[in-house]
CSV table of C-alpha atoms and ligand atoms in Angstrom, one decimal:
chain,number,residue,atom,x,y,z
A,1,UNK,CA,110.0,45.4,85.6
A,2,UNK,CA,109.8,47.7,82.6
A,3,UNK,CA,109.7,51.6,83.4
A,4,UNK,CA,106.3,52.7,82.4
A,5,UNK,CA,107.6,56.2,80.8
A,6,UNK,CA,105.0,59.0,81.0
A,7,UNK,CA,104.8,61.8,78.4
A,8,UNK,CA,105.6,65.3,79.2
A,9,UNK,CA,102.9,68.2,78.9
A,10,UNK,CA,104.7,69.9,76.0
A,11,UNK,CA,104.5,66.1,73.9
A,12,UNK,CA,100.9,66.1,74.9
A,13,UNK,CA,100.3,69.4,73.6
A,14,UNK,CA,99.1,69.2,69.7
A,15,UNK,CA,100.7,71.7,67.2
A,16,UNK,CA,97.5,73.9,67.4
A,17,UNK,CA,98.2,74.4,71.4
A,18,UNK,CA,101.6,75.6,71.2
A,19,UNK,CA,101.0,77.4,67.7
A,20,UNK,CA,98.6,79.7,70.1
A,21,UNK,CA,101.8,80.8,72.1
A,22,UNK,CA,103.6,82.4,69.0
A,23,UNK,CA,102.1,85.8,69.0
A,24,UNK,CA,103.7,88.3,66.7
A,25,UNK,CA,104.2,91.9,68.8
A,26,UNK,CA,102.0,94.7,67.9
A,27,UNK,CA,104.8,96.4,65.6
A,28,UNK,CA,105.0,93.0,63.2
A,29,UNK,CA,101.0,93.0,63.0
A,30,UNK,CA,100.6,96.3,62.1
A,31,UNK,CA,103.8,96.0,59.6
A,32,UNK,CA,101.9,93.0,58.2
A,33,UNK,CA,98.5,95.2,57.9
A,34,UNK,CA,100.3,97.8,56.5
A,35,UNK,CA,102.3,95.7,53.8
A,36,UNK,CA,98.8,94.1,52.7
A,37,UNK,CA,96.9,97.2,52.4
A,38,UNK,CA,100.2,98.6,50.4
A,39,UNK,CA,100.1,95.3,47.8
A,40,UNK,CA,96.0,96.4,47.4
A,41,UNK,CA,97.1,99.9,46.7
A,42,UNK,CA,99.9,98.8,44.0
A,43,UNK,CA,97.6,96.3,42.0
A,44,UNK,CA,94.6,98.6,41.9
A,45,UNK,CA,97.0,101.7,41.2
A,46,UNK,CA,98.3,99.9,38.2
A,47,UNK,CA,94.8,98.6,37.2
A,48,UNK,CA,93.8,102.4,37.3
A,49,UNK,CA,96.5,103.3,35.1
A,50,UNK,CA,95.8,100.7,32.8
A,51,UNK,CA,91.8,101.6,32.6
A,52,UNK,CA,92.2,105.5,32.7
A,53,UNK,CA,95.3,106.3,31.7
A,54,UNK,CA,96.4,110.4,33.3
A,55,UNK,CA,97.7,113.1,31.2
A,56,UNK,CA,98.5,115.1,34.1
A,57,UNK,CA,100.7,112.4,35.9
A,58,UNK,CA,104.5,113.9,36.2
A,59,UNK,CA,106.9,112.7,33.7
A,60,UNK,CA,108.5,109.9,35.4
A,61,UNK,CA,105.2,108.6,36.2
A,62,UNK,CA,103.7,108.7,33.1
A,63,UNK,CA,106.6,107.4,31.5
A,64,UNK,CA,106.4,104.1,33.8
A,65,UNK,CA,102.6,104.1,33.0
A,66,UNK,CA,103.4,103.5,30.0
A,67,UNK,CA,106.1,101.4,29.9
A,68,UNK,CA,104.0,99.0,32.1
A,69,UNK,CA,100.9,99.7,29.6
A,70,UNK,CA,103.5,98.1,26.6
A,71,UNK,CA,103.0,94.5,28.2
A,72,UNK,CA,100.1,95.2,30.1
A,73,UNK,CA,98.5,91.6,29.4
A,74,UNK,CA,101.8,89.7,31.6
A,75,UNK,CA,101.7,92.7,34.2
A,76,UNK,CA,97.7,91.8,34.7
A,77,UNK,CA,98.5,88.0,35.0
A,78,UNK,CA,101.6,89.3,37.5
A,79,UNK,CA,98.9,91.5,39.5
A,80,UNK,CA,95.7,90.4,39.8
A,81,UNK,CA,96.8,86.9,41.3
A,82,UNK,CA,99.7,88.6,43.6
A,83,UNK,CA,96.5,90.6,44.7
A,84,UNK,CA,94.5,87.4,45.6
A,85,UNK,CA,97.8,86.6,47.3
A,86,UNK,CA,97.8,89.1,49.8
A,87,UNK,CA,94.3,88.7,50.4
A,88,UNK,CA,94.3,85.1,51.3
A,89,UNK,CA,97.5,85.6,53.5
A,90,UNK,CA,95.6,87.0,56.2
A,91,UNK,CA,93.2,84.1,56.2
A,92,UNK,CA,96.0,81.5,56.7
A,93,UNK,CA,97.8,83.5,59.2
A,94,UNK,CA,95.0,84.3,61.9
A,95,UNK,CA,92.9,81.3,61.0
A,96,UNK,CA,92.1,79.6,64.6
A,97,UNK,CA,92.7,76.1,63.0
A,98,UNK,CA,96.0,75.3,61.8
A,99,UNK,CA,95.1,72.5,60.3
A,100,UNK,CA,95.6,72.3,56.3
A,101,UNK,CA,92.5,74.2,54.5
A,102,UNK,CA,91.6,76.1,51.7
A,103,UNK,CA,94.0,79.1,52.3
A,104,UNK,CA,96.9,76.7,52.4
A,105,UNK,CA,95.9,75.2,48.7
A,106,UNK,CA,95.1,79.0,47.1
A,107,UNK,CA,98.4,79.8,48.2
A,108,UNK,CA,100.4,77.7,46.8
A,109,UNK,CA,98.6,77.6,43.6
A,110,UNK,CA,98.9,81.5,43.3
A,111,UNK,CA,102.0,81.9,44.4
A,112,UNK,CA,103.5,79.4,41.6
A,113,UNK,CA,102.0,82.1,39.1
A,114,UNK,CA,102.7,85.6,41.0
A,115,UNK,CA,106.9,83.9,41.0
A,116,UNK,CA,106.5,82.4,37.9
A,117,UNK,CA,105.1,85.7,36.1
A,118,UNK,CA,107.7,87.7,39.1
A,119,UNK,CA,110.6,86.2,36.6
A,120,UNK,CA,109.2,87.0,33.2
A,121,UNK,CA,108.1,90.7,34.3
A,122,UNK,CA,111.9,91.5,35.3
A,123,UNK,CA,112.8,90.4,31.8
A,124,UNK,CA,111.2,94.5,31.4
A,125,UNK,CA,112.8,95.2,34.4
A,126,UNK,CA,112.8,99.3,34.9
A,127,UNK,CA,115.9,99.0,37.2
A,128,UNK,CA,117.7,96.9,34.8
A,129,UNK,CA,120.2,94.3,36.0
A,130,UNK,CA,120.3,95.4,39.8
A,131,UNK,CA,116.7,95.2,39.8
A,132,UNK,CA,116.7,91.2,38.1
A,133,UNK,CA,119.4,90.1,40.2
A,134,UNK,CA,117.1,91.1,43.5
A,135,UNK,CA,114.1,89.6,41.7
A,136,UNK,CA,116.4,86.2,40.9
A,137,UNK,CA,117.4,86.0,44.5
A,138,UNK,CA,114.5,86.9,46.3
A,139,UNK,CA,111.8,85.5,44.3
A,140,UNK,CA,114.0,82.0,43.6
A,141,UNK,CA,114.2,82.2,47.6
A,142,UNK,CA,110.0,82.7,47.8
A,143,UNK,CA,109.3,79.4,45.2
A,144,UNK,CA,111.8,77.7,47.5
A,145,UNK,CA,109.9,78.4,50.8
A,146,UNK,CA,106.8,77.9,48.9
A,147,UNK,CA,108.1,74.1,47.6
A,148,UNK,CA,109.4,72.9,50.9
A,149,UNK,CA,106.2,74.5,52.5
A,150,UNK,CA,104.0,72.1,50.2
A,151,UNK,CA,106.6,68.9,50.9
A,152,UNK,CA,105.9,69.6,54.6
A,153,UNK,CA,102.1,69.5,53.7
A,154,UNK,CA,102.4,66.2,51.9
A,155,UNK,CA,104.3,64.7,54.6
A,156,UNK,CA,101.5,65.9,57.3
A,157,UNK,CA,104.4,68.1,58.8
A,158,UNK,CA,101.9,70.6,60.0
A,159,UNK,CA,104.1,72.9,61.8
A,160,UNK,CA,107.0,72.7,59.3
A,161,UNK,CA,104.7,73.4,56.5
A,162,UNK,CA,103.6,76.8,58.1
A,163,UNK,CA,106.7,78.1,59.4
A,164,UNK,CA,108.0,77.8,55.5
A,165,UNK,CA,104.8,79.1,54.4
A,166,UNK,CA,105.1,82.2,56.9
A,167,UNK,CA,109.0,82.2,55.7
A,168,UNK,CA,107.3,82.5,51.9
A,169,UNK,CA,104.9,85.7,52.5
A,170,UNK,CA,107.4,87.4,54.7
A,171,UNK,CA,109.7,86.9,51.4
A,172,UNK,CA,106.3,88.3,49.1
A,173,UNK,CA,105.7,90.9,51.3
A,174,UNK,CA,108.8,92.4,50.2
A,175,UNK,CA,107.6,94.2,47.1
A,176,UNK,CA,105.2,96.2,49.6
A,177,UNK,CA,108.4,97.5,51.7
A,178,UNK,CA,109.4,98.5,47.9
A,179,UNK,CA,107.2,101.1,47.7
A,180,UNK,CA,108.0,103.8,50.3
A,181,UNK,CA,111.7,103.1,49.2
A,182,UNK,CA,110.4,104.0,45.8
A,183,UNK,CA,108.5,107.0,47.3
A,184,UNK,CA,111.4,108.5,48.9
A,185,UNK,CA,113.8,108.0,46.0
A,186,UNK,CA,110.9,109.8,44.4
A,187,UNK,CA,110.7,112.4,46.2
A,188,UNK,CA,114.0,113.1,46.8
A,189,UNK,CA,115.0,113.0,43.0
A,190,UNK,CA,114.8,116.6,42.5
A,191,UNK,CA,117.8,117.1,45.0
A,192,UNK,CA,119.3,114.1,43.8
A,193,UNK,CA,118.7,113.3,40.1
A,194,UNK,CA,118.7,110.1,40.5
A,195,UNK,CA,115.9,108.1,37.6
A,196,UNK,CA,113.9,105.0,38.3
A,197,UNK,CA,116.3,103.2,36.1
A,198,UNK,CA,118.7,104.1,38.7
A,199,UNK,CA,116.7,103.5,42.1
A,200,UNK,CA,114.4,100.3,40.9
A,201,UNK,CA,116.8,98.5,42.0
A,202,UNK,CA,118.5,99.6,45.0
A,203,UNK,CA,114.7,99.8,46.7
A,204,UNK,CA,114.3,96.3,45.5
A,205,UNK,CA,117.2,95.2,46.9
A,206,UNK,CA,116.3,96.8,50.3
A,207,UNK,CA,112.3,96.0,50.3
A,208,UNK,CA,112.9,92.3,50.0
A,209,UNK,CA,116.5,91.8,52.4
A,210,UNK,CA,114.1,94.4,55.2
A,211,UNK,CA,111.6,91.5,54.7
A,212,UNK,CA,112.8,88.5,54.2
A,213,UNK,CA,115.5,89.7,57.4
A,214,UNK,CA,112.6,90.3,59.9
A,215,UNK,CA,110.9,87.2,59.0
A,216,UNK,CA,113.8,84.9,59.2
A,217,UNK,CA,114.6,87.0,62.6
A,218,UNK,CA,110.9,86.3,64.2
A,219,UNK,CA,111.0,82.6,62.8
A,220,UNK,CA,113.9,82.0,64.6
A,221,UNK,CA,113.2,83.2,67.6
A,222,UNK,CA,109.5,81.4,67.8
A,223,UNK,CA,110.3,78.9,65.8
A,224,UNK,CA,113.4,77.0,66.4
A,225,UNK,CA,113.2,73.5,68.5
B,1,HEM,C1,107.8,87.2,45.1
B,1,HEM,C2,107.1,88.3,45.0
B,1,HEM,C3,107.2,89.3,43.9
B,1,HEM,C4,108.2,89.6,43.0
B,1,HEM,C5,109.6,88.9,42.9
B,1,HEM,C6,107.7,90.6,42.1
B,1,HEM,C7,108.4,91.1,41.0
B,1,HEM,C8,107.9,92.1,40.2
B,1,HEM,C9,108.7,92.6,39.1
B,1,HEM,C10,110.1,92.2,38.6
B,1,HEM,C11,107.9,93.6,38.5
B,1,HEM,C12,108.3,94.4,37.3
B,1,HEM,C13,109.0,95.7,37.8
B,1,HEM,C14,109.7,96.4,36.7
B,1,HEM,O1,109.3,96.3,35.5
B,1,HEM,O2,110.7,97.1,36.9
B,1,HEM,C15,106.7,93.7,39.2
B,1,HEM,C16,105.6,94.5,39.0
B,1,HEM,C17,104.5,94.7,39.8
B,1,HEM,N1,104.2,93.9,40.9
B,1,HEM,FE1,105.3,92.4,41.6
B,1,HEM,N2,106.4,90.9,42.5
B,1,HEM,C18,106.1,90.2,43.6
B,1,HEM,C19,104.9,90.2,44.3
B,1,HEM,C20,103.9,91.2,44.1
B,1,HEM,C21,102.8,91.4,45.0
B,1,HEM,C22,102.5,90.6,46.3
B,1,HEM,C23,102.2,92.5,44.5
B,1,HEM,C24,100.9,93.2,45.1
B,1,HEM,C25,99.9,92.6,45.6
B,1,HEM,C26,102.8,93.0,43.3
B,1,HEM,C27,102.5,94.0,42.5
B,1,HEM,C28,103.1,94.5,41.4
B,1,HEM,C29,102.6,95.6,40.6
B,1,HEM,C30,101.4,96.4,40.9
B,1,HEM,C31,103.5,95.7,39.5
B,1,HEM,C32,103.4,96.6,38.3
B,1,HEM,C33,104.3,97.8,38.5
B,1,HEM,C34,103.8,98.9,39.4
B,1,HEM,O3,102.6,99.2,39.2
B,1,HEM,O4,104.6,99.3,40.2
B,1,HEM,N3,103.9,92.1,43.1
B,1,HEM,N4,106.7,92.8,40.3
């Protein structure tokens, strides 16, 4: 007589069920939070600049002003869509359902732009060569997650497809851990006489590895079969 074999409770769980159980600790969330309102504060910083530009900025500043204002029409189709970005991002990440919706499509159309337009800004790159090399890591690493994210998708691989999409905006949300690098190299450059030319890069370097660490680290750890 055939054995009549019964499935388990995890089997007979769906993907939304045991997505429910991966809740990021307080510290990630408010990390995320802070990383989105960050991104918002960049774009409409730069759009500021753009619209009114300051006479009284200090000289560092004003000289990235306007070295940013001499190909203001790439850095506006860089920012505007890495803006919509970070606004969707919360939408896919709490959203109850985790089935495919709206969120899902959004991002994967803007993110092809804000890594496509990622590469040609670094081609002005104000950290020079140490800045492009984190860009051509980091970002080639973000369309990656973003491409295998989409395959997932295609193939109805629900759970695949967010975990690489989660592995995508932890990568993106790199450029936000950027800017208090940037503000402490900043800040400290009196002391240290070190230029933006100089420290572009290094924070770079250390805004997308702290990222892209931590989300590969929580991945991993919630993730993994
Ligand atoms: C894969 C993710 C991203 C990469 C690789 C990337 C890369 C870059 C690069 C290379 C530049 C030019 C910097 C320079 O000339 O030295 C730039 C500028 C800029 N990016 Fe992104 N970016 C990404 C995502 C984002 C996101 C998510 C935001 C905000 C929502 C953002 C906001 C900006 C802003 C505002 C500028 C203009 C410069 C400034 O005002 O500081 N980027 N980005």
């Amino acid at each position: 007589m055939s054995k009549v074999v019964q499935p388990s409770i995890e089997a007979l769980r769906s993907p939304s069920d045991s997505e429910r159980t991966r809740v990021a600790p307080l510290w990630l969330r408010l990390g995320f939070w802070i990383c989105v309102l960050i991104g918002v504060g960049a774009v409409a910083r730069r759009v500021i600049a753009f619209v009114h530009p300051s006479n009284s900025a200090p000289p560092e500043l004003a000289a990235l002003d306007k070295a940013f204002a001499s190909h203001a029409a790439l850095t506006l189709a860089h920012i505007l869509p890495a803006l919509l970005f970070v606004l969707v991002t919360p939408l896919f990440i709490f959203r109850k359902s985790k089935e495919t919706g709206w969120p899902d499509y959004a991002l994967f159309l803007l993110g092809v732009v804000v890594g496509i337009t990622a590469y040609a800004m670094s081609a002005y790159s104000v950290g020079g060569w140490v800045e492009r090399s984190a860009v051509l890591v980091f970002n080639t690493l973000f369309l990656y997650s973003m491409f295998r994210a989409y395959l997932y998708m295609r193939r109805g691989e629900l759970l695949l497809k967010r975990q690489w999409l989660l592995r995508a905006i932890a990568i993106l949300l790199g450029i936000a851990v950027t800017r208090p690098v940037m503000g402490i190299f900043f800040a400290t450059s009196p002391l240290t006489h070190i230029q933006p030319s100089q420290f572009f890069g290094i924070a770079f370097w250390i805004g997308f590895s702290t990222s892209t660490l931590i989300g590969e680290f929580w991945l991993r750890r919630n993730y993994s079969q």
